[in-house]
Amino acid sequence: THAHQELMGNKVFLNVVYVQAALDHHHQIVAAEEPRILMHSNDCGDPAGCSEDWHATWWNSIGHFLLNGRNPQPYGDAIKCFKDMLFGHVSEGCKDLMFKILNEGVAFHHAEHFITKACQFLLEKLVYKP
């Protein structure tokens, strides 16, 4: 808002806008690009169907949770909801492998790390040094 801009000053406010835009873009990428199943488990009877259903479930859940205009969810909450979804032809072994990758959370931790660094940067801009 204009009040926030006056309170923070133009430089800091502009940086906050850039940070928000970068986070929004990151949310869009994560929502649209699911982690791929590169190697299917031994119990997977239909690798093509498994990959298709993984993609569909990702888009219809994570895409919805992260990009919901009325109630966007943070990554952690989106993943919790995702784990409760029905996965069609995705085998239990493939789900387990993919959830291990998700729990490592490289893409998800990127946003948290980015926010921390941006806050540190903005704090340096906000703190008045005589």
XYZ file of C-alpha atoms in Angstrom:
130
model
C 0.000 0.000 0.000
C 0.989 3.623 -0.261
C 1.245 3.831 3.539
C 3.735 0.950 3.559
C 5.741 2.639 0.833
C 5.950 5.865 2.848
C 6.867 3.967 6.013
C 9.640 1.903 4.394
C 10.925 4.351 1.857
C 11.035 3.814 -1.887
C 14.220 1.713 -1.984
C 13.095 -0.832 0.593
C 9.514 -0.926 -0.688
C 10.728 -1.608 -4.221
C 12.903 -4.456 -2.929
C 9.931 -5.933 -1.045
C 7.936 -5.842 -4.290
C 10.788 -7.607 -6.120
C 11.029 -10.262 -3.399
C 7.279 -10.889 -3.583
C 7.420 -11.158 -7.372
C 10.315 -13.633 -7.166
C 8.446 -15.752 -4.600
C 5.289 -15.713 -6.714
C 7.315 -16.846 -9.724
C 8.936 -19.616 -7.671
C 5.489 -20.785 -6.490
C 4.336 -20.941 -10.110
C 7.340 -23.004 -11.174
C 6.983 -25.465 -8.283
C 3.241 -25.764 -8.920
C 3.674 -26.454 -12.630
C 6.804 -28.618 -12.619
C 6.457 -31.680 -10.439
C 9.533 -33.649 -9.458
C 9.820 -36.359 -12.107
C 9.855 -40.046 -11.321
C 13.249 -40.901 -12.801
C 13.343 -44.486 -11.587
C 10.260 -46.556 -10.807
C 10.166 -48.990 -7.907
C 10.038 -52.773 -8.337
C 6.324 -52.875 -7.490
C 5.437 -50.454 -10.303
C 3.461 -52.371 -12.919
C 2.741 -49.438 -15.244
C 5.577 -46.878 -15.377
C 3.877 -44.739 -18.048
C 0.566 -44.646 -16.164
C 2.428 -44.068 -12.912
C 4.230 -41.011 -14.327
C 1.040 -39.636 -15.875
C -0.929 -39.997 -12.654
C 1.898 -38.503 -10.588
C 1.871 -35.461 -12.895
C -1.927 -35.151 -12.788
C -2.090 -35.506 -9.015
C 0.699 -32.954 -8.577
C -0.956 -30.380 -10.807
C -4.442 -30.911 -9.394
C -3.265 -30.666 -5.795
C 0.006 -28.763 -5.417
C -0.937 -26.475 -8.288
C -4.244 -25.747 -6.603
C -2.804 -25.377 -3.098
C 0.029 -23.025 -4.064
C -1.789 -20.932 -6.657
C -5.217 -20.643 -5.034
C -6.088 -16.964 -5.336
C -8.327 -16.952 -2.278
C -6.292 -19.121 0.082
C -2.780 -19.980 -1.139
C -1.045 -22.521 1.081
C 2.589 -22.484 2.164
C 4.753 -25.304 0.805
C 4.711 -27.395 3.964
C 0.927 -27.350 4.235
C 0.552 -28.065 0.524
C 2.772 -31.153 0.820
C 0.829 -32.393 3.859
C -2.413 -32.153 1.862
C -0.723 -33.690 -1.182
C 0.221 -36.807 0.776
C -3.474 -37.443 1.479
C -4.475 -37.389 -2.205
C -5.468 -40.398 -4.312
C -2.657 -41.251 -6.733
C -4.307 -43.516 -9.295
C -1.729 -45.788 -10.936
C 1.210 -44.509 -8.853
C 2.583 -47.531 -7.010
C 3.248 -47.435 -3.275
C 6.966 -47.884 -3.913
C 7.078 -44.971 -6.343
C 5.094 -42.808 -3.908
C 7.548 -43.665 -1.130
C 10.525 -42.769 -3.340
C 8.960 -39.475 -4.384
C 7.959 -38.527 -0.844
C 11.569 -39.051 0.240
C 12.594 -36.551 -2.435
C 9.868 -34.144 -1.335
C 10.891 -34.464 2.306
C 14.415 -33.399 1.352
C 12.607 -30.348 -0.003
C 15.284 -28.703 -2.113
C 12.758 -26.607 -4.044
C 10.735 -25.865 -0.945
C 13.706 -24.909 1.217
C 14.895 -22.597 -1.549
C 11.973 -20.259 -0.884
C 12.577 -20.257 2.874
C 16.291 -19.587 2.350
C 15.487 -16.812 -0.123
C 13.086 -15.159 2.331
C 15.668 -15.306 5.121
C 18.349 -13.732 2.925
C 15.936 -11.081 1.624
C 14.873 -10.194 5.177
C 18.498 -9.810 6.226
C 19.154 -7.583 3.228
C 16.060 -5.461 3.851
C 16.851 -5.185 7.552
C 20.221 -3.720 6.665
C 18.423 -1.186 4.472
C 15.899 -0.320 7.200
C 18.310 0.071 10.102
C 19.476 3.645 10.332
C 23.222 4.016 10.807
C 24.344 7.530 11.745
